[in-house]
JSON list of C-alpha atoms in Angstrom, two decimals:
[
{"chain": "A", "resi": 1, "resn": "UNK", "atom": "CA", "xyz": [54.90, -22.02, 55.16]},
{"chain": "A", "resi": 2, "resn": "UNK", "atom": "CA", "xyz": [53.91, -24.53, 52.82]},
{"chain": "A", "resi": 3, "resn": "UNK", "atom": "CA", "xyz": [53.43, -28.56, 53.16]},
{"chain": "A", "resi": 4, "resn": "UNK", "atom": "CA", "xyz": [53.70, -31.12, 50.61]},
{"chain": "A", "resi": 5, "resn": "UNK", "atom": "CA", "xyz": [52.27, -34.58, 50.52]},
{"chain": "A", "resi": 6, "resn": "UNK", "atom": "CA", "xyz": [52.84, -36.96, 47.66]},
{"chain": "A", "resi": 7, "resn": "UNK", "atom": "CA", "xyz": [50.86, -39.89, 47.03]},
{"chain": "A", "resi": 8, "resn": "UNK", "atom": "CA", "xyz": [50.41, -42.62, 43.83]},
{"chain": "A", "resi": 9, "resn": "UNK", "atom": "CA", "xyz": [53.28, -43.98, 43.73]},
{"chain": "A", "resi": 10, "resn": "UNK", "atom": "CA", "xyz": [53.89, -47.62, 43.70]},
{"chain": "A", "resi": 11, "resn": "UNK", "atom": "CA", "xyz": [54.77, -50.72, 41.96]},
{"chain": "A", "resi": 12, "resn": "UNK", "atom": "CA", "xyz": [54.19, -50.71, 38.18]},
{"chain": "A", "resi": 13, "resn": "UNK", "atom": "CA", "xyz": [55.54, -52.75, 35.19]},
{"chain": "A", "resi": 14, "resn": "UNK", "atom": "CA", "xyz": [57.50, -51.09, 32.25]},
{"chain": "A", "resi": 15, "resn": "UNK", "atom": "CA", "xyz": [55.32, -49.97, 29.71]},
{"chain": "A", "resi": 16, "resn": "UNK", "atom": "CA", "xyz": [52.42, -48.72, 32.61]},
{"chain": "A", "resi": 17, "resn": "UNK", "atom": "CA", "xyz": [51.27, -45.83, 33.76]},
{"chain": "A", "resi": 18, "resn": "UNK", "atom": "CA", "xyz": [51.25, -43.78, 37.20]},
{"chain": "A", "resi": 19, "resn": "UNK", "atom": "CA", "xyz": [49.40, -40.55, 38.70]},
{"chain": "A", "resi": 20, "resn": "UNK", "atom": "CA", "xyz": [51.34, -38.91, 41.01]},
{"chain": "A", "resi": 21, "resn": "UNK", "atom": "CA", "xyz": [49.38, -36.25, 43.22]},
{"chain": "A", "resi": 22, "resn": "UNK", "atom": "CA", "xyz": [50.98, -33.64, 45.56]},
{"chain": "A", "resi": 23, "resn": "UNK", "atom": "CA", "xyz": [48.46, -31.66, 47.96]},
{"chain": "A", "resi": 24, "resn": "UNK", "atom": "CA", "xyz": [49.67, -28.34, 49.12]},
{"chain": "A", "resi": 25, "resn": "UNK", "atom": "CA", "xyz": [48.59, -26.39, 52.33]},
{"chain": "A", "resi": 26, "resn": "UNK", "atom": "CA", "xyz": [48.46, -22.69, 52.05]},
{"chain": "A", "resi": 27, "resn": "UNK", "atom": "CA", "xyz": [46.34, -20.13, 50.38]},
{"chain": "A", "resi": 28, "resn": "UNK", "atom": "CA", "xyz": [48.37, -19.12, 48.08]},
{"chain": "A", "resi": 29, "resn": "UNK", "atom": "CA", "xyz": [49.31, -22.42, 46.11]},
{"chain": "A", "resi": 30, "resn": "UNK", "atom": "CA", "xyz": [48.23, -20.41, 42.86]},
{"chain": "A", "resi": 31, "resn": "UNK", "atom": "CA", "xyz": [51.14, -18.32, 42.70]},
{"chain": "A", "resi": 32, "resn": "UNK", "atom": "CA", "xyz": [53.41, -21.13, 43.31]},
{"chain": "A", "resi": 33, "resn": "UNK", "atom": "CA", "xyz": [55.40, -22.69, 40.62]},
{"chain": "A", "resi": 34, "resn": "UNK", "atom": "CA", "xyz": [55.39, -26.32, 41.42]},
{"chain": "A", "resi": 35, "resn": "UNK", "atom": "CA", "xyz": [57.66, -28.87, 40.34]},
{"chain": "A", "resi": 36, "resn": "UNK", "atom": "CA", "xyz": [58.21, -32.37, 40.15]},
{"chain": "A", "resi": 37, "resn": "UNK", "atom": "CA", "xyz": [62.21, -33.98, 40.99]},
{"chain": "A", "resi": 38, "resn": "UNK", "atom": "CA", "xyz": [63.14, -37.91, 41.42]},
{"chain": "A", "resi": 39, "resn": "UNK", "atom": "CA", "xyz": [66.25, -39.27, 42.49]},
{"chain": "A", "resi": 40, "resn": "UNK", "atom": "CA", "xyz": [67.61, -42.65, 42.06]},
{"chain": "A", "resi": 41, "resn": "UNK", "atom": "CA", "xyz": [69.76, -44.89, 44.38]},
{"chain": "A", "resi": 42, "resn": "UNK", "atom": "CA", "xyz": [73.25, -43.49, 43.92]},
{"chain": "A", "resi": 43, "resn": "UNK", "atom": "CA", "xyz": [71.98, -40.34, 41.34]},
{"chain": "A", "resi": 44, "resn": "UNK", "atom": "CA", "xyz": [71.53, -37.21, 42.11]},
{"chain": "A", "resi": 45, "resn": "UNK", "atom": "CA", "xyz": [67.90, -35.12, 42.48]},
{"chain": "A", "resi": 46, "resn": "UNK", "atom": "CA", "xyz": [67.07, -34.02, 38.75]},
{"chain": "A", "resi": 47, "resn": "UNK", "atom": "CA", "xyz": [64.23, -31.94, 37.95]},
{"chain": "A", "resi": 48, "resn": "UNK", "atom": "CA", "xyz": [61.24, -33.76, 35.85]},
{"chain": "A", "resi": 49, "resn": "UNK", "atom": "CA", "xyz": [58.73, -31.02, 35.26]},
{"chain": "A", "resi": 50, "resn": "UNK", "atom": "CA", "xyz": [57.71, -28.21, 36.41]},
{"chain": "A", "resi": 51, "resn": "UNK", "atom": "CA", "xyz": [54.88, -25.57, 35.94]},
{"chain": "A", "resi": 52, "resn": "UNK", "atom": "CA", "xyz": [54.50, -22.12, 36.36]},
{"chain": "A", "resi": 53, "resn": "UNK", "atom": "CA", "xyz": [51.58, -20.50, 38.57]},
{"chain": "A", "resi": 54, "resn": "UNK", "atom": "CA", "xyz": [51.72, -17.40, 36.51]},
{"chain": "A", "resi": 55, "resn": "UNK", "atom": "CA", "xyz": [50.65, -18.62, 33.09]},
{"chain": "A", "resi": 56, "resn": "UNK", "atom": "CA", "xyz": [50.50, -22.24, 33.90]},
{"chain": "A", "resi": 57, "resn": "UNK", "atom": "CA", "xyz": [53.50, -23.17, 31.49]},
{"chain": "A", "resi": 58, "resn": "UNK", "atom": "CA", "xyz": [55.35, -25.87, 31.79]},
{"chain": "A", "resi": 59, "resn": "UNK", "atom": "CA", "xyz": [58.88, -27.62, 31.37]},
{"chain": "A", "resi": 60, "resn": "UNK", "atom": "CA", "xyz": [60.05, -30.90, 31.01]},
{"chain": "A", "resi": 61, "resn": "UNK", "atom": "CA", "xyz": [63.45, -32.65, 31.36]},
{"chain": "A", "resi": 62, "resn": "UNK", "atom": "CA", "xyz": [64.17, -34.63, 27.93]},
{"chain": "A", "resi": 63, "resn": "UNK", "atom": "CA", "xyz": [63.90, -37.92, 29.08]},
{"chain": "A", "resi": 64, "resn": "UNK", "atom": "CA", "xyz": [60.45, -37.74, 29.90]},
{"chain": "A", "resi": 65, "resn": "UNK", "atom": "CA", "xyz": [58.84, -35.30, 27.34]},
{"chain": "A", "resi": 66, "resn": "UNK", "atom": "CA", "xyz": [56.42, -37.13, 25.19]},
{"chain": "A", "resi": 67, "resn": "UNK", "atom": "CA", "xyz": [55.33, -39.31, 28.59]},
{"chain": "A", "resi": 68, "resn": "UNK", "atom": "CA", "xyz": [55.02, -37.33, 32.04]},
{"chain": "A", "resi": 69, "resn": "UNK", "atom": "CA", "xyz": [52.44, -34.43, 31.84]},
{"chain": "A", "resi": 70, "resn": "UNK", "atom": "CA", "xyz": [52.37, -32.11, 34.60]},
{"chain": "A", "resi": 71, "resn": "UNK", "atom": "CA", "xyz": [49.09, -30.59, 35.84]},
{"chain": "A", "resi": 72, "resn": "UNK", "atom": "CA", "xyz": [47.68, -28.15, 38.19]},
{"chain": "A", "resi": 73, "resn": "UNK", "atom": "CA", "xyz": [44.07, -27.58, 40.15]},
{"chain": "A", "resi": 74, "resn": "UNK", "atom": "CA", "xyz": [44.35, -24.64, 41.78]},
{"chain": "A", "resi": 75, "resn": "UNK", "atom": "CA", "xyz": [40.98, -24.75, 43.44]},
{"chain": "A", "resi": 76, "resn": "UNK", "atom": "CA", "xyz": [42.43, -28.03, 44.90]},
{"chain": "A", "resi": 77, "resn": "UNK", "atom": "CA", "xyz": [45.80, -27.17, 45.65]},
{"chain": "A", "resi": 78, "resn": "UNK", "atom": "CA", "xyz": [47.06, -29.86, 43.87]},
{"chain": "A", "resi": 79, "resn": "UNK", "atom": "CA", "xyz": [49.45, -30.75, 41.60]},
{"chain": "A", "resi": 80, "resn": "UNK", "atom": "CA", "xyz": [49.54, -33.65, 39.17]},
{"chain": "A", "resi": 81, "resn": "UNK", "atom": "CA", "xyz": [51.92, -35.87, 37.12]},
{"chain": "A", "resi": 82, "resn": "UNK", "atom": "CA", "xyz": [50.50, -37.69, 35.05]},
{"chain": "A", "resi": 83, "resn": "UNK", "atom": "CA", "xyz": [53.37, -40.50, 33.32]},
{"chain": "A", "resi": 84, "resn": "UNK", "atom": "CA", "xyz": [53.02, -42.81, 31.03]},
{"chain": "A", "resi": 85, "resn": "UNK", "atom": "CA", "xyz": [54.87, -45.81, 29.31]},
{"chain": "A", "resi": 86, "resn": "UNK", "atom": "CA", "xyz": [57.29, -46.14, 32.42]},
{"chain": "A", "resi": 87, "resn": "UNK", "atom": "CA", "xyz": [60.31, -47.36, 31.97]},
{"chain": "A", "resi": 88, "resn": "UNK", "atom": "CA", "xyz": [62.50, -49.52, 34.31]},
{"chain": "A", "resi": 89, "resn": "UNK", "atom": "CA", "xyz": [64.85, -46.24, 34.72]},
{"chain": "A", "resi": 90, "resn": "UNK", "atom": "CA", "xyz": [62.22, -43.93, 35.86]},
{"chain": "A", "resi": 91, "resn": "UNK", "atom": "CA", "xyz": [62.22, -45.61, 39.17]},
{"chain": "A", "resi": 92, "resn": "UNK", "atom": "CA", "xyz": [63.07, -43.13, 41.69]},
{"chain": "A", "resi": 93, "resn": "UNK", "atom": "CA", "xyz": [61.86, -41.33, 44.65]},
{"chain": "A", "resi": 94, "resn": "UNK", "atom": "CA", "xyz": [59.57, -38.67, 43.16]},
{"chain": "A", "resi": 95, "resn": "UNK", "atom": "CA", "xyz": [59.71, -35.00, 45.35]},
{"chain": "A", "resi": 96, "resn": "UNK", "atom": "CA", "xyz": [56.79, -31.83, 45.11]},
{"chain": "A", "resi": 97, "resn": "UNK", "atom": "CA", "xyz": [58.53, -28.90, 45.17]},
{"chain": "A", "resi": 98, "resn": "UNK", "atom": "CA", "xyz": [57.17, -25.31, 45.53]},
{"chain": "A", "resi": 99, "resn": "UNK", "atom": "CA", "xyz": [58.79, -22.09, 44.66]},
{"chain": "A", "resi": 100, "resn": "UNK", "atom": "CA", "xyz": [57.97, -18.47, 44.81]},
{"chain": "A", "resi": 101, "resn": "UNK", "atom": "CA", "xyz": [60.25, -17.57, 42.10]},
{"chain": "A", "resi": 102, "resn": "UNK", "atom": "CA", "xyz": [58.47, -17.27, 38.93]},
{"chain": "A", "resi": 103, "resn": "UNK", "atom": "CA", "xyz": [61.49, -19.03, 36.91]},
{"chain": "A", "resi": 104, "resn": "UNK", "atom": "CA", "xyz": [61.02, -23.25, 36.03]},
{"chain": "A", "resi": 105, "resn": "UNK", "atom": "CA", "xyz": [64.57, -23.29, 37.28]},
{"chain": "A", "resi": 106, "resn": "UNK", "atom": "CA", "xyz": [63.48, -23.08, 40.74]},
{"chain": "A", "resi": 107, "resn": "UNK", "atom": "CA", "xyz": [64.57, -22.01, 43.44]},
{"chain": "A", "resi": 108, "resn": "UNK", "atom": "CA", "xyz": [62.37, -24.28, 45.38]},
{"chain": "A", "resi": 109, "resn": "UNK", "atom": "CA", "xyz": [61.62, -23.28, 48.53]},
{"chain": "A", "resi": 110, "resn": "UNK", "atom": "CA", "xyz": [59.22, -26.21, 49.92]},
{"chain": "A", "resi": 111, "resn": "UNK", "atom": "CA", "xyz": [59.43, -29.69, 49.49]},
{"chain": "A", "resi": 112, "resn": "UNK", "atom": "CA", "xyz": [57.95, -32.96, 50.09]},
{"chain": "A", "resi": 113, "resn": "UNK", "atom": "CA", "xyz": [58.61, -36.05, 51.83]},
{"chain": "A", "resi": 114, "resn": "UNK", "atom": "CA", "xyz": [58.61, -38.16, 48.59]},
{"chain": "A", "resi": 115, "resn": "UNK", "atom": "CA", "xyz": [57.35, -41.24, 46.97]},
{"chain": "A", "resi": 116, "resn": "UNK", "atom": "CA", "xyz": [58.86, -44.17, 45.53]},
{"chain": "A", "resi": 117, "resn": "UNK", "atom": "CA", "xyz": [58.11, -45.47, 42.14]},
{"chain": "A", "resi": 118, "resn": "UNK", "atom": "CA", "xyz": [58.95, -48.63, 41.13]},
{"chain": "A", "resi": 119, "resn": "UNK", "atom": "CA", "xyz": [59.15, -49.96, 37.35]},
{"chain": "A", "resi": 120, "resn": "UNK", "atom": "CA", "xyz": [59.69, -53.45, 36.91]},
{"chain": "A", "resi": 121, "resn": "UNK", "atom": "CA", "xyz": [61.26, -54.78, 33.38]}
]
């Protein structure tokens, strides 16, 4: 069994920048491949990024390549996104996610509770 707790997310203004963390319990985190999902009001989840605990690549959804970076610390069983110039339509509930499948595409097997991020135009 895994848990996932989010934190960083908040209030920001379009054009700002957020660090989202997610701490993981378990021993294993490492072998995890950890992703990052939002949902908007009325939209359904969509995956954001995602990285592999393999060989610590990663994938990004279009809309956010060039400005999210997704990061890993294995010693601290965390995992990190890093985004940059927000924009008003990446506000969203942001979700962890761990899976033990090796494949970006999930399946996810552990989630957490969520954060909200807000960007204000």
């Amino acid at each position: 069994q895994v848990q996932l707790v989010e934190s960083g997310g908040g209030l920001v203004q379009a054009g700002g920048s957020l660090r989202l963390s997610c701490a993981a319990s378990g021993r294993t985190f490492s072998r995890y491949t950890m992703g990052w999902f939002r949902q908007a009001p009325g939209n359904e989840r969509e995956s954001v990024a995602s990285i592999s605990g393999s060989d610590g690549s990663t994938n990004y959804a279009y809309s956010v390549k060039g400005r999210f970076t997704i990061s890993r610390d294995n010693a601290r069983n965390t995992v990190y996104l890093q985004m940059i110039r927000l924009k008003p339509e990446d506000t969203a509930v942001y979700f962890c996610a761990a899976g033990r499948s090796s494949y970006h595409s999930g399946p996810y097997d552990y989630w957490g509770q969520g954060t909200q991020v807000t960007v204000s135009s």
